[in-house]
Amino acid sequence: MDFEIEYSTEQERFRAEVRSFLEANVPAAMVTTAAVESYTAEQYRMQRDLGRKMGVRGWLYPQFPQEYGGGGLDLDHVIILDEELERLGLHLPPYYDSGGKMGGPTILVWGTEEQKQHFLPPIFKGEVRTWQLLTEPGAGSDLAGVTTRAIRDGDDYVVNGQKVFVGSNNGAEWMWTIAVTDPEGPRHKNLSWFMIDSSLPGITMQPLELLTASGGEAGSASGEKQSVFFDDVRVPANCLVGGENNGWTVASTHLEVEHGGTGNIGRSRMREALFEHCRTHQLDGRPMTEDPDIRELLMDLYVDTEITRLYGLRNYYLAYAKKARTYEGPQYSAHRKTSNLKLTRTVQQILGYYALTTDPEYLVGEGHIEFMQRAGIVGTHPGGTIEVQKLIMARRIGIGSTPREKAGDLG
Ligand SMILES: Cc1cc2nc3c(=O)[nH]c(=O)nc-3n(C[C@H](O)[C@H](O)[C@H](O)COP(=O)(O)OP(=O)(O)OC[C@H]3O[C@@H](n4cnc5c(N)ncnc54)[C@H](O)[C@@H]3O)c2cc1C
């Protein structure tokens, strides 16, 4: 089956419109290299600015309903927008707002009409940025074991607890989380899902000064992870989405997005950079690509990255065409994470120590290669580890669990 997309005259007209908009509104200084450290506050400001301009046109979250600030566009137009942003190393929905990418669809599926009207337009128009706050010091893979509490008191819930490895640099206006609302309740039925204003008294953000790199590439803006502390934070009761003690089911929507259920059309910039380097650099007096050992390694890398790309493309199509799916999200994620980790070794076999340096004199592929060496291991964790992806996949294809687990509800 061929998943590649062909475009009509009308779609090509839309592409030209998008391209000229981006040419006029994306300053050269905004496009980042792969090295996360090079992502500046000024570049972040420019990205937010672009996000707001796209939001006005409904292009920031193009597939979501216009009544909530989305674009109401069909799959073909969404893909064209995605492709045109991708040419600039940006991603859609917005590169700087992965929390909105997951929190938006969750509110669309689970929110009341009033909550949709309140929360969705600012997200879909790029007026706010949101973080997802799930992981805790004692609850990563075992996410249902979170201990942050939200106890009802009058018209508020009082939140106490700590989240870790969340957010990024440059702050966020909103954050969403799951917290225990019934301390005596059974596992999975004791949690609720909240959208929280990050300026509420009692919230403290503390950067984690670690060597980080996300699974993404240039412009992912996910450099610095944070700890977030909640000390007697009074959250209005109407910020609870999807019903009290129903938070685990609500979370299945954004976890489906995060586990890869909505796919990706992304190309591998690392692969392009590596191939270009090997074509234009010599080993023993001939281009590296003519060395039989290197050529074999490059083909191994091509096969793995191409499988990832095709899984991503398939899931993208399934999601936006609203087709049923079960295991496809975690399958994409498990393969992407496993092969990215394996390929760090392949790249080192090809380039040796050049793969590890950020020294401008020896840098390969504008930092995409060195970044990939760090992201290979770090990227196995965000959104659930390889083991977690395999476990979910097994449950969905009926291995080791009866009845089969369903995919998260994406509406
Ligand atoms: C760059 C980065 C960005 C992140 N961004 C966010 C974010 O924005 N928001 C957020 O909430 N969290 C975020 N996280 C946290 C991430 O979700 C967790 O790291 C992840 O869920 C794993 O949890 P953990 O780190 O506690 O590891 P653990 O759960 O302690 O796992 C450690 C190891 O044990 C394995 N393991 C655990 N349980 C099992 C089991 N039952 N069977 C087999 N193996 C098992 C795991 O696979 C892993 O290899 C981020 C992490 C990173 C590194």
mmCIF file with all atom_site columns, N, CA, C and O in Angstrom, residues 228-256:
data_model
loop_
_atom_site.group_PDB
_atom_site.id
_atom_site.type_symbol
_atom_site.label_atom_id
_atom_site.label_alt_id
_atom_site.label_comp_id
_atom_site.label_asym_id
_atom_site.label_entity_id
_atom_site.label_seq_id
_atom_site.pdbx_PDB_ins_code
_atom_site.Cartn_x
_atom_site.Cartn_y
_atom_site.Cartn_z
_atom_site.occupancy
_atom_site.B_iso_or_equiv
_atom_site.pdbx_formal_charge
_atom_site.auth_seq_id
_atom_site.auth_comp_id
_atom_site.auth_asym_id
_atom_site.auth_atom_id
_atom_site.pdbx_PDB_model_num
ATOM 1   N N  . VAL A 1 228 ? 8.078   20.758 39.293 1.00 0.00 ? 228 VAL A N  1
ATOM 2   C CA . VAL A 1 228 ? 7.022   21.709 39.656 1.00 0.00 ? 228 VAL A CA 1
ATOM 3   C C  . VAL A 1 228 ? 6.431   21.267 40.992 1.00 0.00 ? 228 VAL A C  1
ATOM 4   O O  . VAL A 1 228 ? 6.066   20.092 41.161 1.00 0.00 ? 228 VAL A O  1
ATOM 5   N N  . PHE A 1 229 ? 6.380   22.212 41.935 1.00 0.00 ? 229 PHE A N  1
ATOM 6   C CA . PHE A 1 229 ? 5.872   21.916 43.275 1.00 0.00 ? 229 PHE A CA 1
ATOM 7   C C  . PHE A 1 229 ? 4.516   22.594 43.471 1.00 0.00 ? 229 PHE A C  1
ATOM 8   O O  . PHE A 1 229 ? 4.346   23.760 43.099 1.00 0.00 ? 229 PHE A O  1
ATOM 9   N N  . PHE A 1 230 ? 3.575   21.867 44.057 1.00 0.00 ? 230 PHE A N  1
ATOM 10  C CA . PHE A 1 230 ? 2.260   22.420 44.409 1.00 0.00 ? 230 PHE A CA 1
ATOM 11  C C  . PHE A 1 230 ? 2.148   22.449 45.932 1.00 0.00 ? 230 PHE A C  1
ATOM 12  O O  . PHE A 1 230 ? 2.226   21.393 46.577 1.00 0.00 ? 230 PHE A O  1
ATOM 13  N N  . ASP A 1 231 ? 2.008   23.638 46.490 1.00 0.00 ? 231 ASP A N  1
ATOM 14  C CA . ASP A 1 231 ? 1.837   23.773 47.938 1.00 0.00 ? 231 ASP A CA 1
ATOM 15  C C  . ASP A 1 231 ? 0.522   24.469 48.226 1.00 0.00 ? 231 ASP A C  1
ATOM 16  O O  . ASP A 1 231 ? 0.402   25.684 48.041 1.00 0.00 ? 231 ASP A O  1
ATOM 17  N N  . ASP A 1 232 ? -0.469  23.698 48.632 1.00 0.00 ? 232 ASP A N  1
ATOM 18  C CA . ASP A 1 232 ? -1.806  24.239 48.952 1.00 0.00 ? 232 ASP A CA 1
ATOM 19  C C  . ASP A 1 232 ? -2.317  25.147 47.830 1.00 0.00 ? 232 ASP A C  1
ATOM 20  O O  . ASP A 1 232 ? -2.779  26.278 48.084 1.00 0.00 ? 232 ASP A O  1
ATOM 21  N N  . VAL A 1 233 ? -2.239  24.690 46.609 1.00 0.00 ? 233 VAL A N  1
ATOM 22  C CA . VAL A 1 233 ? -2.706  25.492 45.455 1.00 0.00 ? 233 VAL A CA 1
ATOM 23  C C  . VAL A 1 233 ? -4.214  25.306 45.319 1.00 0.00 ? 233 VAL A C  1
ATOM 24  O O  . VAL A 1 233 ? -4.708  24.178 45.208 1.00 0.00 ? 233 VAL A O  1
ATOM 25  N N  . ARG A 1 234 ? -4.933  26.430 45.351 1.00 0.00 ? 234 ARG A N  1
ATOM 26  C CA . ARG A 1 234 ? -6.403  26.359 45.252 1.00 0.00 ? 234 ARG A CA 1
ATOM 27  C C  . ARG A 1 234 ? -6.808  26.466 43.786 1.00 0.00 ? 234 ARG A C  1
ATOM 28  O O  . ARG A 1 234 ? -6.682  27.516 43.159 1.00 0.00 ? 234 ARG A O  1
ATOM 29  N N  . VAL A 1 235 ? -7.270  25.346 43.241 1.00 0.00 ? 235 VAL A N  1
ATOM 30  C CA . VAL A 1 235 ? -7.653  25.272 41.821 1.00 0.00 ? 235 VAL A CA 1
ATOM 31  C C  . VAL A 1 235 ? -9.178  25.257 41.734 1.00 0.00 ? 235 VAL A C  1
ATOM 32  O O  . VAL A 1 235 ? -9.822  24.381 42.335 1.00 0.00 ? 235 VAL A O  1
ATOM 33  N N  . PRO A 1 236 ? -9.780  26.230 41.010 1.00 0.00 ? 236 PRO A N  1
ATOM 34  C CA . PRO A 1 236 ? -11.245 26.255 40.910 1.00 0.00 ? 236 PRO A CA 1
ATOM 35  C C  . PRO A 1 236 ? -11.801 24.916 40.397 1.00 0.00 ? 236 PRO A C  1
ATOM 36  O O  . PRO A 1 236 ? -11.215 24.294 39.499 1.00 0.00 ? 236 PRO A O  1
ATOM 37  N N  . ALA A 1 237 ? -12.933 24.499 40.971 1.00 0.00 ? 237 ALA A N  1
ATOM 38  C CA . ALA A 1 237 ? -13.492 23.179 40.653 1.00 0.00 ? 237 ALA A CA 1
ATOM 39  C C  . ALA A 1 237 ? -13.833 23.020 39.177 1.00 0.00 ? 237 ALA A C  1
ATOM 40  O O  . ALA A 1 237 ? -13.801 21.902 38.646 1.00 0.00 ? 237 ALA A O  1
ATOM 41  N N  . ASN A 1 238 ? -14.127 24.150 38.485 1.00 0.00 ? 238 ASN A N  1
ATOM 42  C CA . ASN A 1 238 ? -14.477 24.002 37.066 1.00 0.00 ? 238 ASN A CA 1
ATOM 43  C C  . ASN A 1 238 ? -13.259 23.758 36.168 1.00 0.00 ? 238 ASN A C  1
ATOM 44  O O  . ASN A 1 238 ? -13.381 23.698 34.946 1.00 0.00 ? 238 ASN A O  1
ATOM 45  N N  . CYS A 1 239 ? -12.067 23.604 36.776 1.00 0.00 ? 239 CYS A N  1
ATOM 46  C CA . CYS A 1 239 ? -10.871 23.231 36.008 1.00 0.00 ? 239 CYS A CA 1
ATOM 47  C C  . CYS A 1 239 ? -10.701 21.717 35.946 1.00 0.00 ? 239 CYS A C  1
ATOM 48  O O  . CYS A 1 239 ? -9.757  21.218 35.320 1.00 0.00 ? 239 CYS A O  1
ATOM 49  N N  . LEU A 1 240 ? -11.578 20.989 36.647 1.00 0.00 ? 240 LEU A N  1
ATOM 50  C CA . LEU A 1 240 ? -11.546 19.519 36.565 1.00 0.00 ? 240 LEU A CA 1
ATOM 51  C C  . LEU A 1 240 ? -12.314 19.105 35.301 1.00 0.00 ? 240 LEU A C  1
ATOM 52  O O  . LEU A 1 240 ? -13.481 19.451 35.132 1.00 0.00 ? 240 LEU A O  1
ATOM 53  N N  . VAL A 1 241 ? -11.629 18.368 34.420 1.00 0.00 ? 241 VAL A N  1
ATOM 54  C CA . VAL A 1 241 ? -12.216 17.998 33.126 1.00 0.00 ? 241 VAL A CA 1
ATOM 55  C C  . VAL A 1 241 ? -12.534 16.504 33.102 1.00 0.00 ? 241 VAL A C  1
ATOM 56  O O  . VAL A 1 241 ? -11.703 15.682 33.487 1.00 0.00 ? 241 VAL A O  1
ATOM 57  N N  . GLY A 1 242 ? -13.769 16.162 32.667 1.00 0.00 ? 242 GLY A N  1
ATOM 58  C CA . GLY A 1 242 ? -14.082 14.756 32.408 1.00 0.00 ? 242 GLY A CA 1
ATOM 59  C C  . GLY A 1 242 ? -14.665 13.983 33.582 1.00 0.00 ? 242 GLY A C  1
ATOM 60  O O  . GLY A 1 242 ? -14.803 12.763 33.487 1.00 0.00 ? 242 GLY A O  1
ATOM 61  N N  . GLY A 1 243 ? -14.990 14.681 34.663 1.00 0.00 ? 243 GLY A N  1
ATOM 62  C CA . GLY A 1 243 ? -15.648 14.014 35.791 1.00 0.00 ? 243 GLY A CA 1
ATOM 63  C C  . GLY A 1 243 ? -14.684 13.580 36.873 1.00 0.00 ? 243 GLY A C  1
ATOM 64  O O  . GLY A 1 243 ? -13.562 13.145 36.600 1.00 0.00 ? 243 GLY A O  1
ATOM 65  N N  . GLU A 1 244 ? -15.143 13.735 38.147 1.00 0.00 ? 244 GLU A N  1
ATOM 66  C CA . GLU A 1 244 ? -14.281 13.384 39.279 1.00 0.00 ? 244 GLU A CA 1
ATOM 67  C C  . GLU A 1 244 ? -13.984 11.893 39.286 1.00 0.00 ? 244 GLU A C  1
ATOM 68  O O  . GLU A 1 244 ? -14.872 11.067 39.043 1.00 0.00 ? 244 GLU A O  1
ATOM 69  N N  . ASN A 1 245 ? -12.743 11.568 39.549 1.00 0.00 ? 245 ASN A N  1
ATOM 70  C CA . ASN A 1 245 ? -12.224 10.189 39.618 1.00 0.00 ? 245 ASN A CA 1
ATOM 71  C C  . ASN A 1 245 ? -12.260 9.450  38.276 1.00 0.00 ? 245 ASN A C  1
ATOM 72  O O  . ASN A 1 245 ? -12.122 8.234  38.230 1.00 0.00 ? 245 ASN A O  1
ATOM 73  N N  . ASN A 1 246 ? -12.431 10.224 37.200 1.00 0.00 ? 246 ASN A N  1
ATOM 74  C CA . ASN A 1 246 ? -12.410 9.637  35.857 1.00 0.00 ? 246 ASN A CA 1
ATOM 75  C C  . ASN A 1 246 ? -11.126 10.016 35.109 1.00 0.00 ? 246 ASN A C  1
ATOM 76  O O  . ASN A 1 246 ? -11.016 9.864  33.895 1.00 0.00 ? 246 ASN A O  1
ATOM 77  N N  . GLY A 1 247 ? -10.124 10.522 35.843 1.00 0.00 ? 247 GLY A N  1
ATOM 78  C CA . GLY A 1 247 ? -8.929  11.093 35.218 1.00 0.00 ? 247 GLY A CA 1
ATOM 79  C C  . GLY A 1 247 ? -8.098  10.097 34.427 1.00 0.00 ? 247 GLY A C  1
ATOM 80  O O  . GLY A 1 247 ? -7.459  10.469 33.439 1.00 0.00 ? 247 GLY A O  1
ATOM 81  N N  . TRP A 1 248 ? -8.074  8.850  34.843 1.00 0.00 ? 248 TRP A N  1
ATOM 82  C CA . TRP A 1 248 ? -7.264  7.859  34.124 1.00 0.00 ? 248 TRP A CA 1
ATOM 83  C C  . TRP A 1 248 ? -7.829  7.649  32.711 1.00 0.00 ? 248 TRP A C  1
ATOM 84  O O  . TRP A 1 248 ? -7.091  7.569  31.734 1.00 0.00 ? 248 TRP A O  1
ATOM 85  N N  . THR A 1 249 ? -9.158  7.591  32.629 1.00 0.00 ? 249 THR A N  1
ATOM 86  C CA . THR A 1 249 ? -9.791  7.429  31.314 1.00 0.00 ? 249 THR A CA 1
ATOM 87  C C  . THR A 1 249 ? -9.566  8.684  30.467 1.00 0.00 ? 249 THR A C  1
ATOM 88  O O  . THR A 1 249 ? -9.279  8.595  29.277 1.00 0.00 ? 249 THR A O  1
ATOM 89  N N  . VAL A 1 250 ? -9.685  9.843  31.088 1.00 0.00 ? 250 VAL A N  1
ATOM 90  C CA . VAL A 1 250 ? -9.441  11.100 30.353 1.00 0.00 ? 250 VAL A CA 1
ATOM 91  C C  . VAL A 1 250 ? -8.005  11.114 29.819 1.00 0.00 ? 250 VAL A C  1
ATOM 92  O O  . VAL A 1 250 ? -7.752  11.462 28.654 1.00 0.00 ? 250 VAL A O  1
ATOM 93  N N  . ALA A 1 251 ? -7.065  10.673 30.667 1.00 0.00 ? 251 ALA A N  1
ATOM 94  C CA . ALA A 1 251 ? -5.646  10.689 30.268 1.00 0.00 ? 251 ALA A CA 1
ATOM 95  C C  . ALA A 1 251 ? -5.378  9.764  29.079 1.00 0.00 ? 251 ALA A C  1
ATOM 96  O O  . ALA A 1 251 ? -4.406  9.959  28.341 1.00 0.00 ? 251 ALA A O  1
ATOM 97  N N  . SER A 1 252 ? -6.258  8.770  28.861 1.00 0.00 ? 252 SER A N  1
ATOM 98  C CA . SER A 1 252 ? -6.016  7.841  27.746 1.00 0.00 ? 252 SER A CA 1
ATOM 99  C C  . SER A 1 252 ? -6.032  8.588  26.408 1.00 0.00 ? 252 SER A C  1
ATOM 100 O O  . SER A 1 252 ? -5.408  8.148  25.448 1.00 0.00 ? 252 SER A O  1
ATOM 101 N N  . THR A 1 253 ? -6.700  9.743  26.352 1.00 0.00 ? 253 THR A N  1
ATOM 102 C CA . THR A 1 253 ? -6.721  10.513 25.100 1.00 0.00 ? 253 THR A CA 1
ATOM 103 C C  . THR A 1 253 ? -5.356  11.131 24.816 1.00 0.00 ? 253 THR A C  1
ATOM 104 O O  . THR A 1 253 ? -4.781  10.924 23.750 1.00 0.00 ? 253 THR A O  1
ATOM 105 N N  . HIS A 1 254 ? -4.810  11.863 25.801 1.00 0.00 ? 254 HIS A N  1
ATOM 106 C CA . HIS A 1 254 ? -3.521  12.495 25.475 1.00 0.00 ? 254 HIS A CA 1
ATOM 107 C C  . HIS A 1 254 ? -2.388  11.482 25.447 1.00 0.00 ? 254 HIS A C  1
ATOM 108 O O  . HIS A 1 254 ? -1.404  11.656 24.723 1.00 0.00 ? 254 HIS A O  1
ATOM 109 N N  . LEU A 1 255 ? -2.532  10.390 26.204 1.00 0.00 ? 255 LEU A N  1
ATOM 110 C CA . LEU A 1 255 ? -1.485  9.359  26.131 1.00 0.00 ? 255 LEU A CA 1
ATOM 111 C C  . LEU A 1 255 ? -1.471  8.718  24.739 1.00 0.00 ? 255 LEU A C  1
ATOM 112 O O  . LEU A 1 255 ? -0.423  8.364  24.216 1.00 0.00 ? 255 LEU A O  1
ATOM 113 N N  . GLU A 1 256 ? -2.653  8.607  24.132 1.00 0.00 ? 256 GLU A N  1
ATOM 114 C CA . GLU A 1 256 ? -2.716  8.054  22.768 1.00 0.00 ? 256 GLU A CA 1
ATOM 115 C C  . GLU A 1 256 ? -1.950  8.952  21.793 1.00 0.00 ? 256 GLU A C  1
ATOM 116 O O  . GLU A 1 256 ? -1.214  8.469  20.933 1.00 0.00 ? 256 GLU A O  1
#
